[in-house]
CSV table of C-alpha atoms in Angstrom, one decimal:
chain,number,residue,atom,x,y,z
C,1,MET,CA,-9.3,74.9,5.3
C,2,ALA,CA,-9.8,71.8,7.4
C,3,GLN,CA,-11.1,68.9,5.4
C,4,VAL,CA,-13.5,66.4,7.1
C,5,GLN,CA,-11.8,63.2,7.6
C,6,GLU,CA,-13.9,59.6,8.1
C,7,LEU,CA,-12.8,57.6,11.3
C,8,LYS,CA,-14.5,54.4,12.4
C,9,ALA,CA,-15.2,53.4,15.9
C,10,GLU,CA,-17.1,51.2,18.0
C,11,ALA,CA,-19.0,51.4,21.1
C,12,ARG,CA,-17.7,50.6,24.3
C,13,GLU,CA,-19.9,49.1,27.3
C,14,GLY,CA,-18.7,50.6,30.8
C,15,ARG,CA,-16.4,53.1,31.9
C,16,GLY,CA,-13.5,53.5,33.6
C,17,LYS,CA,-9.9,51.9,34.0
C,18,GLY,CA,-10.9,48.2,33.7
C,19,PRO,CA,-13.1,48.6,30.3
C,20,SER,CA,-10.3,51.1,29.0
C,21,TYR,CA,-7.3,48.7,30.1
C,22,GLN,CA,-9.1,45.5,28.1
C,23,ALA,CA,-9.6,47.8,25.1
C,24,ARG,CA,-5.8,48.8,24.9
C,25,ILE,CA,-4.9,45.1,25.2
C,26,LYS,CA,-6.8,44.5,21.9
C,27,GLY,CA,-5.3,47.2,20.2
C,28,LEU,CA,-7.8,49.7,20.6
C,29,ILE,CA,-7.6,53.2,22.2
C,30,PRO,CA,-10.7,54.4,24.4
C,31,GLY,CA,-12.3,57.5,23.7
C,32,ILE,CA,-15.6,59.4,24.9
C,33,VAL,CA,-17.9,61.5,22.6
C,34,TYR,CA,-19.4,64.2,24.2
C,35,GLY,CA,-21.0,68.1,23.5
C,36,GLY,CA,-24.2,69.3,21.4
C,37,LYS,CA,-27.5,67.8,22.9
C,38,GLY,CA,-26.6,64.0,23.3
C,39,GLU,CA,-25.3,62.4,26.3
C,40,PRO,CA,-21.4,61.3,26.4
C,41,GLU,CA,-20.8,57.9,24.2
C,42,THR,CA,-17.7,55.8,25.2
C,43,VAL,CA,-16.0,54.6,22.2
C,44,ASN,CA,-13.2,52.6,21.4
C,45,VAL,CA,-11.1,53.2,18.3
C,46,ASP,CA,-8.1,51.4,16.3
C,47,ALA,CA,-5.0,52.3,17.7
C,48,ARG,CA,-3.1,51.8,14.2
C,49,THR,CA,-5.8,54.1,12.3
C,50,LEU,CA,-5.8,56.6,15.0
C,51,GLU,CA,-2.0,57.0,14.7
C,52,ARG,CA,-2.2,57.5,11.1
C,53,HIS,CA,-4.1,60.4,11.6
C,54,ILE,CA,-2.1,61.9,14.2
C,55,GLU,CA,1.0,61.7,12.1
C,56,LYS,CA,-0.7,63.9,9.5
C,57,GLY,CA,-0.2,66.7,11.7
C,58,ALA,CA,-3.0,69.2,13.2
C,59,PHE,CA,-4.9,66.5,14.5
C,60,LEU,CA,-6.9,68.8,17.6
C,61,THR,CA,-8.0,71.1,14.4
C,62,THR,CA,-9.1,68.2,12.1
C,63,LEU,CA,-12.7,67.9,11.6
C,64,LEU,CA,-13.6,63.6,11.3
C,65,MET,CA,-16.7,62.2,10.3
C,66,LEU,CA,-16.6,60.0,13.6
C,67,ASP,CA,-18.6,56.4,12.2
C,68,VAL,CA,-19.9,54.4,15.1
C,69,ALA,CA,-21.7,51.3,13.8
C,70,GLY,CA,-23.1,53.2,10.8
C,71,LYS,CA,-24.0,56.0,12.9
C,72,LYS,CA,-21.9,59.1,11.8
C,73,THR,CA,-21.2,62.5,13.8
C,74,ARG,CA,-19.0,65.5,12.8
C,75,VAL,CA,-16.5,65.9,15.9
C,76,ILE,CA,-13.3,67.4,16.4
C,77,PRO,CA,-10.8,66.0,18.8
C,78,ARG,CA,-10.3,68.2,21.9
C,79,GLN,CA,-7.7,66.0,24.0
C,80,LEU,CA,-5.4,63.5,23.4
C,81,GLN,CA,-3.4,61.8,25.9
C,82,LEU,CA,-0.3,60.1,25.5
C,83,ASP,CA,1.7,57.6,27.2
C,84,PRO,CA,4.8,59.1,29.1
C,85,VAL,CA,7.3,56.7,28.2
C,86,SER,CA,6.1,55.3,24.9
C,87,ASP,CA,4.4,58.2,23.5
C,88,ARG,CA,1.8,56.6,22.0
C,89,PRO,CA,-2.1,57.7,22.6
C,90,VAL,CA,-4.1,55.8,25.2
C,91,HIS,CA,-7.1,58.0,25.1
C,92,VAL,CA,-9.1,60.6,23.2
C,93,ASP,CA,-11.7,62.8,23.8
C,94,PHE,CA,-14.2,64.4,20.4
C,95,MET,CA,-16.4,66.9,20.8
C,96,ARG,CA,-19.5,67.0,18.5
C,97,LEU,CA,-20.0,70.2,15.9
C,98,ALA,CA,-23.6,70.4,14.9
C,99,GLU,CA,-24.3,72.9,12.1
C,100,GLY,CA,-23.3,76.3,12.6
C,101,ALA,CA,-21.1,75.7,15.7
C,102,THR,CA,-18.4,77.8,16.6
C,103,VAL,CA,-15.3,76.2,18.5
C,104,ARG,CA,-12.4,77.7,20.0
C,105,LEU,CA,-8.9,76.1,19.3
C,106,GLU,CA,-5.3,76.9,19.1
C,107,VAL,CA,-4.3,77.1,15.3
C,108,PRO,CA,0.0,76.8,14.4
C,109,VAL,CA,1.5,80.0,13.1
C,110,HIS,CA,3.9,79.3,10.0
C,111,PHE,CA,6.2,82.1,8.3
C,112,LYS,CA,6.7,82.4,4.8
C,113,GLY,CA,9.1,85.0,2.5
C,114,GLN,CA,12.5,84.0,4.7
C,115,GLY,CA,14.3,84.5,1.8
C,116,GLU,CA,12.9,87.8,0.4
C,117,SER,CA,13.0,89.5,3.7
C,118,PRO,CA,15.5,92.3,3.6
C,119,GLY,CA,15.8,92.2,7.7
C,120,LEU,CA,16.9,88.6,7.5
C,121,LYS,CA,19.1,89.4,4.4
C,122,LYS,CA,21.0,92.1,6.7
C,123,GLY,CA,21.6,89.4,9.1
C,124,GLY,CA,18.5,90.2,11.3
C,125,VAL,CA,16.8,87.4,13.4
C,126,LEU,CA,13.1,86.3,13.1
C,127,ASN,CA,11.8,86.7,16.9
C,128,ILE,CA,8.4,84.4,16.8
C,129,VAL,CA,6.0,85.7,19.6
C,130,ARG,CA,3.3,83.4,18.7
C,131,HIS,CA,3.9,80.2,17.8
C,132,LYS,CA,0.1,79.2,18.1
C,133,MET,CA,-2.7,81.6,18.1
C,134,GLU,CA,-6.0,80.9,20.1
C,135,LEU,CA,-8.9,81.1,17.4
C,136,LEU,CA,-12.9,81.3,17.6
C,137,CYS,CA,-13.6,79.6,14.4
C,138,PRO,CA,-17.0,78.4,12.5
C,139,ALA,CA,-16.8,74.6,12.3
C,140,ASP,CA,-16.8,75.1,8.5
C,141,SER,CA,-13.9,77.4,8.5
C,142,ILE,CA,-11.2,75.9,10.6
C,143,PRO,CA,-7.8,76.9,9.2
C,144,ASN,CA,-5.0,74.2,9.1
C,145,GLU,CA,-2.4,77.1,10.1
C,146,VAL,CA,-2.0,80.8,10.0
C,147,LEU,CA,0.4,81.9,7.6
C,148,VAL,CA,2.5,84.7,7.9
C,149,ASP,CA,4.2,86.6,5.1
C,150,ILE,CA,7.7,88.5,6.4
C,151,SER,CA,9.4,88.9,2.8
C,152,LYS,CA,8.7,92.8,3.3
C,153,LEU,CA,9.7,92.6,6.8
C,154,ASP,CA,12.8,94.6,7.9
C,155,ILE,CA,15.1,95.2,11.1
C,156,ASN,CA,13.0,96.3,13.9
C,157,GLU,CA,9.8,96.0,12.1
C,158,SER,CA,7.0,93.6,13.3
C,159,ILE,CA,3.7,92.3,12.1
C,160,HIS,CA,0.5,92.7,14.3
C,161,ILE,CA,-2.5,90.7,14.2
C,162,SER,CA,-4.3,93.4,12.6
C,163,ALA,CA,-2.3,92.7,9.2
C,164,LEU,CA,-3.0,89.2,8.8
C,165,ASN,CA,-6.1,88.3,6.7
C,166,LEU,CA,-8.0,85.6,8.8
C,167,PRO,CA,-11.0,83.3,7.4
C,168,GLU,CA,-14.2,84.7,7.3
C,169,GLY,CA,-15.7,84.7,10.7
C,170,VAL,CA,-12.5,83.5,12.4
C,171,LYS,CA,-11.3,85.7,14.8
C,172,PRO,CA,-8.7,86.0,17.7
C,173,THR,CA,-10.0,85.2,21.3
C,174,ILE,CA,-7.4,88.2,22.3
C,175,ARG,CA,-9.8,91.2,21.6
C,176,GLY,CA,-9.0,95.1,22.0
C,177,ARG,CA,-5.5,95.0,21.6
C,178,ASP,CA,-3.4,94.6,18.1
C,179,PHE,CA,-0.9,91.8,19.7
C,180,THR,CA,2.6,91.4,17.9
C,181,VAL,CA,2.8,88.0,15.8
C,182,CYS,CA,6.4,88.3,15.1
C,183,SER,CA,9.3,90.6,14.5
C,184,ILE,CA,12.8,90.8,13.1
C,185,VAL,CA,15.5,92.1,15.4
C,186,ALA,CA,19.4,93.1,14.9
C,187,PRO,CA,21.6,90.2,15.7
C,188,THR,CA,23.2,90.1,19.1
C,189,SER,CA,26.8,91.6,17.7
C,190,VAL,CA,24.8,94.6,16.5
C,191,VAL,CA,23.2,95.5,19.8
C,192,GLU,CA,26.4,94.9,21.6
C,193,GLU,CA,28.2,97.1,19.7
C,194,GLN,CA,25.3,99.9,20.2
C,195,ARG,CA,25.5,99.3,24.1
C,196,ALA,CA,29.2,99.6,24.2
C,197,ALA,CA,28.8,102.6,22.2
C,198,ALA,CA,26.1,104.0,24.6
C,199,ALA,CA,28.1,103.2,27.7
C,200,ALA,CA,31.4,104.9,25.7
C,201,ALA,CA,29.0,108.1,25.3
C,202,GLY,CA,28.2,108.3,28.8
C,203,ALA,CA,31.8,107.6,30.1
C,204,PRO,CA,32.7,111.4,30.3
C,205,ALA,CA,29.8,112.5,32.5
C,206,ALA,CA,30.8,109.5,34.5
C,207,GLU,CA,34.3,111.3,35.3
C,208,ALA,CA,33.3,114.7,35.7
C,209,ALA,CA,35.4,116.8,38.3
C,210,PRO,CA,34.0,116.5,41.8
C,211,ALA,CA,31.2,119.2,42.9
C,212,GLU,CA,32.7,122.4,44.4
C,213,GLY,CA,33.0,121.9,48.4
C,214,ALA,CA,33.3,118.3,47.8
C,215,ALA,CA,36.0,116.8,50.2
C,216,PRO,CA,39.4,115.4,48.1
C,217,ALA,CA,40.4,111.7,48.4
C,218,ALA,CA,42.2,110.5,50.9
C,219,GLY,CA,45.7,111.6,50.7
C,220,ALA,CA,45.1,113.7,47.4
C,221,ALA,CA,46.5,117.1,47.6
C,222,PRO,CA,44.0,120.1,47.1
C,223,ALA,CA,43.7,121.5,44.1
C,224,ALA,CA,45.7,124.8,43.2
C,225,GLY,CA,44.2,128.1,44.5
C,226,ALA,CA,41.8,126.2,46.8
C,227,LYS,CA,42.1,126.7,50.5
C,228,ALA,CA,42.3,124.0,52.9
C,229,ALA,CA,39.6,123.2,55.0
C,230,PRO,CA,40.1,124.3,58.8
C,231,ALA,CA,41.0,121.9,61.1
C,232,ALA,CA,38.5,120.5,63.4
C,233,ALA,CA,38.7,122.3,66.9
C,234,PRO,CA,39.9,119.9,69.8
C,235,ALA,CA,37.3,118.5,71.8
C,236,LYS,CA,36.9,120.1,75.5
C,237,LYS,CA,38.3,118.0,78.1
């Protein structure tokens, strides 16, 4: 489960491009805190501290205790804006999470058991249908990942969402459909061989004799015993 990590911030006066630009010059990242019963608050976060949290991975599913001048609020990052050139953070949004709150978020899907999978041992290929999964999670039960065990999966077999044991209270947002998470498919060479065999099996049917009464190809002699078609009557003048 996601652990609550502390992040210090300071209140930021004003909104808009001007105050945000001034914050970045000082090595701070502007942000906003919203949600719950309180009004939105503008804050600044130390850029290097924020980058260290991001480098740990799964930043957007990490619970944070935001400390603004001694006032602590449990939040979760909801959006992180990056500079298109430097790929460094330029703005961050935090959402307050009260006790008993439920949050919708995307959790990465990871896989284990590749070394034991009979399908992979035979040369099959792991086909990942869901790299991420959108889940409804209680704030106290946010998983860092969805771990899928494929150690018993053979070629042409699949794992569906119903086969996974999600944490208590955690549910997929897709309801009423047992969607596929992953499968093991035959290697391309095998698929091509199967297609070639199917094509060869259908070839005799395609080469069958023409139906009775069908006109022979131009220049072809009529079959033995076949009556020549009567010549067309000359057109009347």
